[in-house]
Coordinates of C-alpha atoms in Angstrom, one line a residue:
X1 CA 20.7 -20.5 15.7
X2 CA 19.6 -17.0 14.6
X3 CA 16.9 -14.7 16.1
X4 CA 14.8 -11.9 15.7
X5 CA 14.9 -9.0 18.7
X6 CA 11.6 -6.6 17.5
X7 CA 11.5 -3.7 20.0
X8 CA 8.3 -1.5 19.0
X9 CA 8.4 2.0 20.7
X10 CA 5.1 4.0 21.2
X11 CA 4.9 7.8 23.0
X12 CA 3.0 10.5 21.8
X13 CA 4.0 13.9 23.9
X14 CA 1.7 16.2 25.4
X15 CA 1.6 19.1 22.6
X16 CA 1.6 22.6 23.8
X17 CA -1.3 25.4 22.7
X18 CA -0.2 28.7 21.2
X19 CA 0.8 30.7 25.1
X20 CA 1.7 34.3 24.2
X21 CA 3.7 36.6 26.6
X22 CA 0.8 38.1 27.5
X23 CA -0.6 34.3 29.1
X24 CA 2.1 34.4 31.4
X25 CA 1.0 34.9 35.0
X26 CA -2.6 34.5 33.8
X27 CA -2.4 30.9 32.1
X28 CA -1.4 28.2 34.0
X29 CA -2.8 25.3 31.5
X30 CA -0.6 24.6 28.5
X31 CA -1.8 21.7 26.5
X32 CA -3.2 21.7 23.2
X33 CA -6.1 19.5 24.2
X34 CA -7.9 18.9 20.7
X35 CA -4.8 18.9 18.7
X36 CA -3.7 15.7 21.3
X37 CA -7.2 14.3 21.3
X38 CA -7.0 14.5 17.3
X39 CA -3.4 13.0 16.9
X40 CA -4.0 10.5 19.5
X41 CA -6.8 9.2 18.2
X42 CA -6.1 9.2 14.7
X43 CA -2.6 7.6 14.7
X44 CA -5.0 5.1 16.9
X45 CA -7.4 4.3 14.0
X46 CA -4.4 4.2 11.2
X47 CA -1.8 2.7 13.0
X48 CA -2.0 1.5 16.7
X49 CA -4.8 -0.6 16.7
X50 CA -4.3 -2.7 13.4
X51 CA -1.1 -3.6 13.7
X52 CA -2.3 -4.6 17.6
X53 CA -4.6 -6.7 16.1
X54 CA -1.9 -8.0 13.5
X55 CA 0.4 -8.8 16.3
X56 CA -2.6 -10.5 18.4
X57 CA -3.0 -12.7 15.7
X58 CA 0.6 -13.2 14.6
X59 CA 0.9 -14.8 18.4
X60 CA -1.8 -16.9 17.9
X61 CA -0.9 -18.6 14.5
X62 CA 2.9 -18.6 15.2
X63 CA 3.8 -20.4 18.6
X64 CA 7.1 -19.3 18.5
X65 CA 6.5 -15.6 18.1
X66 CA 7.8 -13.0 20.4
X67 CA 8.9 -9.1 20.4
X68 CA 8.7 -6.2 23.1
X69 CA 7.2 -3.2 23.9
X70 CA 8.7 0.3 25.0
X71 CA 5.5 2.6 26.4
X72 CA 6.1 6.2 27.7
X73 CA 3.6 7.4 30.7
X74 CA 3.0 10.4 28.8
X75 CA 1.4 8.0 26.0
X76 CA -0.4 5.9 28.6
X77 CA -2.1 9.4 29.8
X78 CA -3.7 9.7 26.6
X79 CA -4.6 6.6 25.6
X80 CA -6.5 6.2 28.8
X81 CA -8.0 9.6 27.7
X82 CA -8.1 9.5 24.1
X83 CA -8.4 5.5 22.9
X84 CA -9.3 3.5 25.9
X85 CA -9.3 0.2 23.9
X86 CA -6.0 0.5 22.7
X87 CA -5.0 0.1 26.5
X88 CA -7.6 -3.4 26.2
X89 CA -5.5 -4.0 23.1
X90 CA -2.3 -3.7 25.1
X91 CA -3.2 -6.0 27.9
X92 CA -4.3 -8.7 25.7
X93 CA -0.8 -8.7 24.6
X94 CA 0.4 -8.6 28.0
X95 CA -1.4 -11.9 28.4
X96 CA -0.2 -13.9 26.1
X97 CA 3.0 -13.9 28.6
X98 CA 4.6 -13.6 24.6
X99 CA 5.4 -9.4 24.5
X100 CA 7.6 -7.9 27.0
X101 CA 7.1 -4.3 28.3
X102 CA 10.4 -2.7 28.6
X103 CA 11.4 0.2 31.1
X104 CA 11.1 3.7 29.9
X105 CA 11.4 7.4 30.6
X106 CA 8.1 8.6 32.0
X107 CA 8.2 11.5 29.7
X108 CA 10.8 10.4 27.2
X109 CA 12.8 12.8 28.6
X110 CA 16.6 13.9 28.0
X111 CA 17.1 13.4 32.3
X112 CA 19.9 11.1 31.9
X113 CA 21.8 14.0 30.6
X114 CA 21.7 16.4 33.1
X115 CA 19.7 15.2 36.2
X116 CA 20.5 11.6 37.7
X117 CA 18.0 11.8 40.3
X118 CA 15.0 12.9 37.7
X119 CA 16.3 10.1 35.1
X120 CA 15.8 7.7 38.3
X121 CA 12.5 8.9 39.3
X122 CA 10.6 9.0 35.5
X123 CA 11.8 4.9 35.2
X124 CA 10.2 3.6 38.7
X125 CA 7.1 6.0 37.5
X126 CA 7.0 4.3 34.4
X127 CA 7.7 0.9 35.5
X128 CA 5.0 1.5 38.3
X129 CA 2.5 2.3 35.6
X130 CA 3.6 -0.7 33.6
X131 CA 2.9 -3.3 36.4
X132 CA 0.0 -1.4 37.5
X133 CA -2.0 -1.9 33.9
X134 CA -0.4 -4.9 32.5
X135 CA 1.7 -6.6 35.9
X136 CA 4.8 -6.9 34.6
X137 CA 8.4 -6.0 35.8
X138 CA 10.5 -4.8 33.7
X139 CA 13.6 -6.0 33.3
X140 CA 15.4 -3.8 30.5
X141 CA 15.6 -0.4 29.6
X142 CA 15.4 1.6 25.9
X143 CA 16.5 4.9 27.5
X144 CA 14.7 7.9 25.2
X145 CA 15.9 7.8 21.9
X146 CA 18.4 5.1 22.8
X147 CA 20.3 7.2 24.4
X148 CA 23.0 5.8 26.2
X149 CA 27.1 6.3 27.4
X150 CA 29.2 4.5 29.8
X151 CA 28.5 6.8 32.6
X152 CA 24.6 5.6 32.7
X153 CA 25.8 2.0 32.7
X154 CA 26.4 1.6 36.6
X155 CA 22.7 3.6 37.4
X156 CA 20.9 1.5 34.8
X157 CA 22.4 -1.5 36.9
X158 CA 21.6 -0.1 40.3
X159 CA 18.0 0.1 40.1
X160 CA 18.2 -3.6 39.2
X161 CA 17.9 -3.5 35.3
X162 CA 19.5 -6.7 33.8
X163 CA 19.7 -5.5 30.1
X164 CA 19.4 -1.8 27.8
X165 CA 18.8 -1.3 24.4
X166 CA 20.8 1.5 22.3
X167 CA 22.2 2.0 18.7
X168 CA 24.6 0.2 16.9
X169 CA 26.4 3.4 16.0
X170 CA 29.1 2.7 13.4
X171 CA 31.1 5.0 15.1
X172 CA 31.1 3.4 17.9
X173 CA 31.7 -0.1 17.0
X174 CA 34.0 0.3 14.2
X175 CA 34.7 -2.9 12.4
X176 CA 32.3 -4.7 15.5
X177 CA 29.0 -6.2 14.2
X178 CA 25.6 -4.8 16.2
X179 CA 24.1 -8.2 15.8
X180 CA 26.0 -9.5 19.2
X181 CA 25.6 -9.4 22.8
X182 CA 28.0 -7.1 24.7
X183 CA 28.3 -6.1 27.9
X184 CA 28.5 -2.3 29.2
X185 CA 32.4 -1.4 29.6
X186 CA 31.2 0.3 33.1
X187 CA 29.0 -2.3 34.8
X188 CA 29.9 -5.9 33.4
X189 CA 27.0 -7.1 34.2
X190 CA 24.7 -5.4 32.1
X191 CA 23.8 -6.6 28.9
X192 CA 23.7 -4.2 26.2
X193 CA 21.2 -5.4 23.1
X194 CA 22.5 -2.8 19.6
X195 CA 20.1 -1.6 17.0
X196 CA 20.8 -3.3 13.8
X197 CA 20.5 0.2 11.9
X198 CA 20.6 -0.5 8.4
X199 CA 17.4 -3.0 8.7
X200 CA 15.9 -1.2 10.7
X201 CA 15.2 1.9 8.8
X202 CA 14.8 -0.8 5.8
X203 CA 11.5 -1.2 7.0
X204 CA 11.0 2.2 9.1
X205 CA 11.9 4.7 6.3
X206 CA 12.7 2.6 2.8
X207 CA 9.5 0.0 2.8
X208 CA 7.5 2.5 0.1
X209 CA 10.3 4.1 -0.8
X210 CA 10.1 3.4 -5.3
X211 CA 13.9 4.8 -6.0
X212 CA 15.3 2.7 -2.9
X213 CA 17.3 -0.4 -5.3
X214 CA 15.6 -2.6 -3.2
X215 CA 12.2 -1.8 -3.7
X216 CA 9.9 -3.7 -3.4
X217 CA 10.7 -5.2 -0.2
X218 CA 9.2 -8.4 0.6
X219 CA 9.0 -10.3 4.0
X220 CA 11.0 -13.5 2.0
X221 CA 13.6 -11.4 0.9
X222 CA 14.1 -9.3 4.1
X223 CA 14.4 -12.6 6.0
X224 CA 16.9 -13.6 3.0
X225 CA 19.0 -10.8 4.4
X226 CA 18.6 -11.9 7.8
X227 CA 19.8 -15.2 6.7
X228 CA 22.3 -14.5 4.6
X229 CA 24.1 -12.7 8.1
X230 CA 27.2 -14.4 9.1
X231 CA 26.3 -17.5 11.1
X232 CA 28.1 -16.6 14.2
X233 CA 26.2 -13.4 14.1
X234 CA 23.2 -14.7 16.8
X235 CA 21.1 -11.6 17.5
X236 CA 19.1 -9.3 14.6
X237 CA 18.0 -5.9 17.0
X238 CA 15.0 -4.0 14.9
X239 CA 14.2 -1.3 17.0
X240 CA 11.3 1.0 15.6
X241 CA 8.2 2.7 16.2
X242 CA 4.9 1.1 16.6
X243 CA 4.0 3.8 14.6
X244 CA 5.9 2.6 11.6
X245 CA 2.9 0.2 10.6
X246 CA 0.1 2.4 9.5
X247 CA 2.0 5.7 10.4
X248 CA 4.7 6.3 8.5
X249 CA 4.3 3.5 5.8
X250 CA 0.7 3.7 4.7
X251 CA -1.3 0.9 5.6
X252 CA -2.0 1.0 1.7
X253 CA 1.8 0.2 1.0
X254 CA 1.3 -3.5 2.3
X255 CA 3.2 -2.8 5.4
X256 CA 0.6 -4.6 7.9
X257 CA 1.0 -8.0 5.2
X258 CA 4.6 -7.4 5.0
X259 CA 4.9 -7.7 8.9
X260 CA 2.3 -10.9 9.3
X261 CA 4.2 -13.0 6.9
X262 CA 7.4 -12.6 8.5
X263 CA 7.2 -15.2 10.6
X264 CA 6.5 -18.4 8.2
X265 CA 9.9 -17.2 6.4
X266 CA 11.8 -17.0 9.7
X267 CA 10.5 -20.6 10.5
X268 CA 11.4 -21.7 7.1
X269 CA 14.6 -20.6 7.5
X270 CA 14.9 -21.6 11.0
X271 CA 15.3 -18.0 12.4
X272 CA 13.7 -17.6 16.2
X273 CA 12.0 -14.2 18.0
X274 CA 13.6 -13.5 21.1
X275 CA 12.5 -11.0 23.4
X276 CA 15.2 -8.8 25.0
X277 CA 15.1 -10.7 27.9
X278 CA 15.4 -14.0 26.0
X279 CA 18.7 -12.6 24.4
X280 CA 20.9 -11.5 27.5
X281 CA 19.5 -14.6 29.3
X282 CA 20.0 -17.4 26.4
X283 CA 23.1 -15.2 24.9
X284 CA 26.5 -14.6 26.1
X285 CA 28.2 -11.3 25.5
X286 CA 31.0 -11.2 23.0
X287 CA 33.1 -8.1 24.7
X288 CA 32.7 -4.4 26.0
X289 CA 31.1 -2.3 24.6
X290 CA 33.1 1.7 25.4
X291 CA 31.0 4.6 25.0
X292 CA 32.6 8.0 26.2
X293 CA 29.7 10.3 24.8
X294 CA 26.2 9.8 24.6
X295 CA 24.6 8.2 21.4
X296 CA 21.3 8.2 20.3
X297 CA 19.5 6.8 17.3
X298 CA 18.9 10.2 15.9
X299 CA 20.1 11.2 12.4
X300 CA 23.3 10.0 10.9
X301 CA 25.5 11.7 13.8
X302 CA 23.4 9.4 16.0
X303 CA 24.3 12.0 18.6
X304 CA 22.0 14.1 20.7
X305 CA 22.6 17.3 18.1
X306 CA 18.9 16.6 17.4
X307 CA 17.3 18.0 20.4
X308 CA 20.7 19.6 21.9
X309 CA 22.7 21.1 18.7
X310 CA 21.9 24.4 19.1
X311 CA 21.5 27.5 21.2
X312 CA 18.0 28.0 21.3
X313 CA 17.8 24.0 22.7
X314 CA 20.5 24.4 25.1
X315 CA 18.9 27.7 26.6
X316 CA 15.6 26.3 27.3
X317 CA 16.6 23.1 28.2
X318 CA 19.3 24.3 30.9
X319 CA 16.6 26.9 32.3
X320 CA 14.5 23.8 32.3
X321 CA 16.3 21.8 34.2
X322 CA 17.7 24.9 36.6
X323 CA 14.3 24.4 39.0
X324 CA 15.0 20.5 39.1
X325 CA 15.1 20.5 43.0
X326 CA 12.7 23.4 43.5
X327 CA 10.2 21.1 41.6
X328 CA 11.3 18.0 43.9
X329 CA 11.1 20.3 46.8
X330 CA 7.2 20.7 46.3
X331 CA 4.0 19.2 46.6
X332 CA 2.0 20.4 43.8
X333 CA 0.8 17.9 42.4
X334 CA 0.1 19.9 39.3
X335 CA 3.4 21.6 39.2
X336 CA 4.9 18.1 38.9
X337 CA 2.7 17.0 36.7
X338 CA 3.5 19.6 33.9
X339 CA 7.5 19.7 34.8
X340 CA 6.7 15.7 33.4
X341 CA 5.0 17.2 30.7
X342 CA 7.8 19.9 29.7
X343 CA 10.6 17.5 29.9
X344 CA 9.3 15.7 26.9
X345 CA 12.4 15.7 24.1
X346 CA 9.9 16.5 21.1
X347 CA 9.6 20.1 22.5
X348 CA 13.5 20.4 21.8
X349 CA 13.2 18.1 18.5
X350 CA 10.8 21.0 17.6
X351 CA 13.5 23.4 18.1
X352 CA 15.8 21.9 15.8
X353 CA 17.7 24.1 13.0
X354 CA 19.1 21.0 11.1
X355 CA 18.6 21.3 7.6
X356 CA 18.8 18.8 4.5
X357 CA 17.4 15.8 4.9
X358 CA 17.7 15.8 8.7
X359 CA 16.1 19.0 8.6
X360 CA 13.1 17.5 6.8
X361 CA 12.4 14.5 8.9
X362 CA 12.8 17.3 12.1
X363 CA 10.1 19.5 10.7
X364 CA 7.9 16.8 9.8
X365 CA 6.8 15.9 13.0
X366 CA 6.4 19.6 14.2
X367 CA 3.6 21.2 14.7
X368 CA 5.4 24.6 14.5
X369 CA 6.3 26.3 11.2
X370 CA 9.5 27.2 12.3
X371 CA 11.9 26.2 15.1
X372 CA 11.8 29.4 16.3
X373 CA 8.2 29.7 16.6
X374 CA 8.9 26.2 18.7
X375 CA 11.3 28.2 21.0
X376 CA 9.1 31.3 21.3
X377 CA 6.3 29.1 22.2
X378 CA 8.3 26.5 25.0
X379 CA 10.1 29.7 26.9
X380 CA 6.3 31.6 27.1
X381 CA 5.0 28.5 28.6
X382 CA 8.3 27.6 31.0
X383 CA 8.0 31.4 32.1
X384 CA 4.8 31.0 33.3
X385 CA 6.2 27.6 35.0
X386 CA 9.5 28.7 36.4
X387 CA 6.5 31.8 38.0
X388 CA 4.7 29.1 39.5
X389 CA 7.9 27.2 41.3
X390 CA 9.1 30.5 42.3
X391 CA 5.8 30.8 44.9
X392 CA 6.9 27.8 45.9
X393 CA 10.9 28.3 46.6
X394 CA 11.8 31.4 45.2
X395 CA 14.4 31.6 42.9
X396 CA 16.4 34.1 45.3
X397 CA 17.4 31.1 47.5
X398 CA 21.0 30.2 46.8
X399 CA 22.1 26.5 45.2
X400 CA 23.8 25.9 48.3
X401 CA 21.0 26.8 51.1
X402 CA 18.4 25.1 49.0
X403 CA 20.7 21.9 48.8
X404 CA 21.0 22.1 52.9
X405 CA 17.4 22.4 53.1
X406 CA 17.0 20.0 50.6
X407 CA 19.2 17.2 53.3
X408 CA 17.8 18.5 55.6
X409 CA 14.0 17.4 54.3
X410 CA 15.9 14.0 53.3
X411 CA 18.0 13.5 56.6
X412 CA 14.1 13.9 58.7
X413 CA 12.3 12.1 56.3
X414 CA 14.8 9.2 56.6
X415 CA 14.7 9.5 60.6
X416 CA 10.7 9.6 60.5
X417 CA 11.0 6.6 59.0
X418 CA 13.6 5.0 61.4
X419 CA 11.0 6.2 64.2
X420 CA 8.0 4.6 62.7
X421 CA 9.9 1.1 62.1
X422 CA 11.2 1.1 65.7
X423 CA 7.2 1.9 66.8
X424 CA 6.0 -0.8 64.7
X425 CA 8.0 -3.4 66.1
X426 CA 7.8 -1.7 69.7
X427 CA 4.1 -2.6 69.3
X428 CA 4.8 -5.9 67.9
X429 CA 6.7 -6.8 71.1
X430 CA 4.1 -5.3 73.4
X431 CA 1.7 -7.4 71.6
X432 CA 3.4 -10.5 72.1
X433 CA 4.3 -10.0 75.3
X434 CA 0.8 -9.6 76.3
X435 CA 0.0 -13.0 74.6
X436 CA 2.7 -14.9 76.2
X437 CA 1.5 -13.2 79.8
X438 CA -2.0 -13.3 80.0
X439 CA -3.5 -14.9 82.7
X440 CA -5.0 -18.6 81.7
X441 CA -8.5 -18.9 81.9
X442 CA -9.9 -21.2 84.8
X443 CA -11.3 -24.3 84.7
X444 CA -14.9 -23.5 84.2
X445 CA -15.9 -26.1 87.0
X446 CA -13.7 -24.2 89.3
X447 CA -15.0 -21.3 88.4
X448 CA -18.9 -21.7 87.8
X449 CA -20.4 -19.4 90.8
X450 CA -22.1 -22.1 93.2
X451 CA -25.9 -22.4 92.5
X452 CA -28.3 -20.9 94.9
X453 CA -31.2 -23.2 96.0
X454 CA -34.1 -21.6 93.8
X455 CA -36.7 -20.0 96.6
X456 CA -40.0 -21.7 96.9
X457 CA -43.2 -21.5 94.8
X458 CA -46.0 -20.0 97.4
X459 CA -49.5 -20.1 96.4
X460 CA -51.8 -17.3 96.2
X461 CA -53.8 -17.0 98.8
X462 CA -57.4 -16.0 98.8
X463 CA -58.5 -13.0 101.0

């Protein structure tokens, strides 16, 4: 038996305003708030609420359908600001029991490669959101941009994760097939679901494309293709952007239809949905799978040259990430809030220098004309941030003192809570030690005070 693994991602970032060198100091709010308002909302009405509604009723006519959903908190924040009944939209899906939310990066971040300890902290934020709104628990992880190498394998497992999505790089797997299970080289017993690529972007970035050969592309042909897989090939991974339907295919391409009708044709050719969670339960993994670098699902180096491939990304994202545990440190809640913010990968994506037809797809989600106006723009605003954390722990404190204080903080924190567990159950034996010695109450006849003859009634006498 064959299935279908949909994945549907959805994060908008937090886009910055136009901060000159002359905000810095004077400035302290970055956020384009109408250009975010107008995105938001517009990608909303084209995209995000039809094909929520498609889906709704996809679930209702077809039993058997299921897929997932990857949410950033970053999005979360606006639709809550911005669309409100897109987050109704969300939870009916949640309640058909039928849609998995999977675990993200808070900001969809690039944490996992350089700070452990934030890449930790953004996926319990996320999945704390996630069970807040909709009360689930996630129980796999689509890192940012697929990102994934062995050396995330054994954290991803640690925090209790059973499964994580990345790409099939070709690459990577050789003359290996992406439509199996495998199993991370580093922790065993993680399940690792791969991107099938080349469909995929089939429907992502060749659907209305009129010099693709294929074209047009029809839901009974694309599940011909599914079909026509090798039989001992179980799992089909199409990992994409919510955004896809209505976004970047035009709702007037058919793309919305194209997605409705894809489950008679599955059931026709008797081709399940799986959730990932249905997969690494109901599937067994095939072998390892060994991956010494990080991949990602970005361009066809599906590497992380997209938002780290050149100098202006790797300055500002290392000066970034240099005030990690001066951030941590604090309790500005403000200050955290836009280090969230500033972690997002699009501001490096922004920065990108890659040209042909990487180049393209790079600049046309910018809202800079240049990557160097992205730069410009980031390091004006991170100068006014890195200001900010430096009133807080100044930057003169060394590495190593601000790491001792740093235990320090950790090492009391960790014994005020030893003290407060040995009070609570100091109380709890005073309590039931006064229960097991407290005096029984006496008989009430025994007790009962003796009654006192009640004094005569004397008459009023007359004078």
């Amino acid at each position: 038996m064959k299935a279908i693994c949909f994945n549907f991602e959805i994060h908008q970032p937090f886009r910055l305003k136009r901060y000159r060198f002359f905000d810095i100091g004077n400035d302290h709010y970055y956020y384009d708030d109408f250009l975010n308002d107008d995105i938001v909302s517009r990608l909303a009405q084209r995209s995000y609420i039809p094909v929520a509604h498609t889906l709704l009723r996809m679930l209702e006519e077809n039993p058997d359908f299921r897929f997932s959903i990857s949410i950033t908190g970053a999005a979360i924040e606006q639709f809550e600001q911005y669309v409100p009944e897109f987050i109704d939209l969300l939870k009916r899906l949640a309640d058909t029991r039928r849609v998995e939310f999977v675990a993200e990066t808070y900001a969809h971040s690039l944490a996992s490669l350089i700070d452990q300890e934030e890449f930790i902290d953004q996926i319990k934020a996320q999945t704390q959101k996630l069970n807040i709104l909709f009360g689930v628990k996630p129980k796999v992880l689509r890192n940012t941009e697929l990102i994934y190498c062995d050396d995330l394998a054994p954290v991803i497992a640690s925090l209790g994760f059973k499964g994580a999505m990345t790409e099939g790089a070709k690459h990577i797997l050789g003359w290996k097939s992406p439509n199996y299970v495998y199993s991370a080289a580093s922790a065993p017993k993680l399940k690792l679901l791969l991107k099938n690529d080349k469909l995929s972007d089939d429907i992502s970035f060749r659907f209305s494309d009129s010099s693709w050969d294929a074209y047009p592309l029809t839901a009974d042909k694309y599940i011909d293709w599914i079909a026509a897989t090798p039989d001992e090939e179980q799992i089909i991974n199409l990992f994409m952007g919510l955004d896809t339907f209505g976004g970047i295919q035009d709702a007037s391409t058919g793309i919305l239809q194209f997605l409705e009708a894809l489950p008679r044709f599955a059931r026709d050719k008797g081709i399940e949905f799986y959730t990932p969670s249905d997969a690494i339960t109901k599937l067994k993994a095939v072998g390892d799978f060994t991956v010494t670098h990080p991949i990602s699902d970005a361009d066809e180096a599906r590497d992380t040259s997209a938002w780290l491939g050149n100098d202006l990304q790797n300055e500002a994202f290392h000066k970034l990430y240099s005030v990690a545990e001066r951030v941590r440190l604090c309790d500005d809640r403000r200050l955290k809030q836009d280090w969230w913010y500033l972690q997002a990968s699009d501001h490096f994506y922004y920065m990108s220098t890659k040209h042909l037809a990487d180049g393209e797809v790079h600049s046309m989600f910018s809202p800079y004309d240049t990557p160097f106006q992205a730069f410009t723009n980031y390091m004006n605003v991170l100068s006014d941030f890195i200001v900010r954390v430096e009133e807080q722990y100044p930057l003169s404190i060394e590495n190593e003192e601000l790491n001792s204080l740093l235990t320090t903080i950790r090492n009391q924190a960790r014994e005020i809570e030893m003290l407060n567990k040995e009070v609570a159950s100091m109380r709890q034996n005073i309590e039931h030690f006064n229960e097991e010695n407290a005096p029984a109450a006496p008989a009430a006849e025994a007790t009962a005070a003796p009654e006192k003859p009640a004094p005569k009634k004397r008459a009023c006498r007359k004078k």
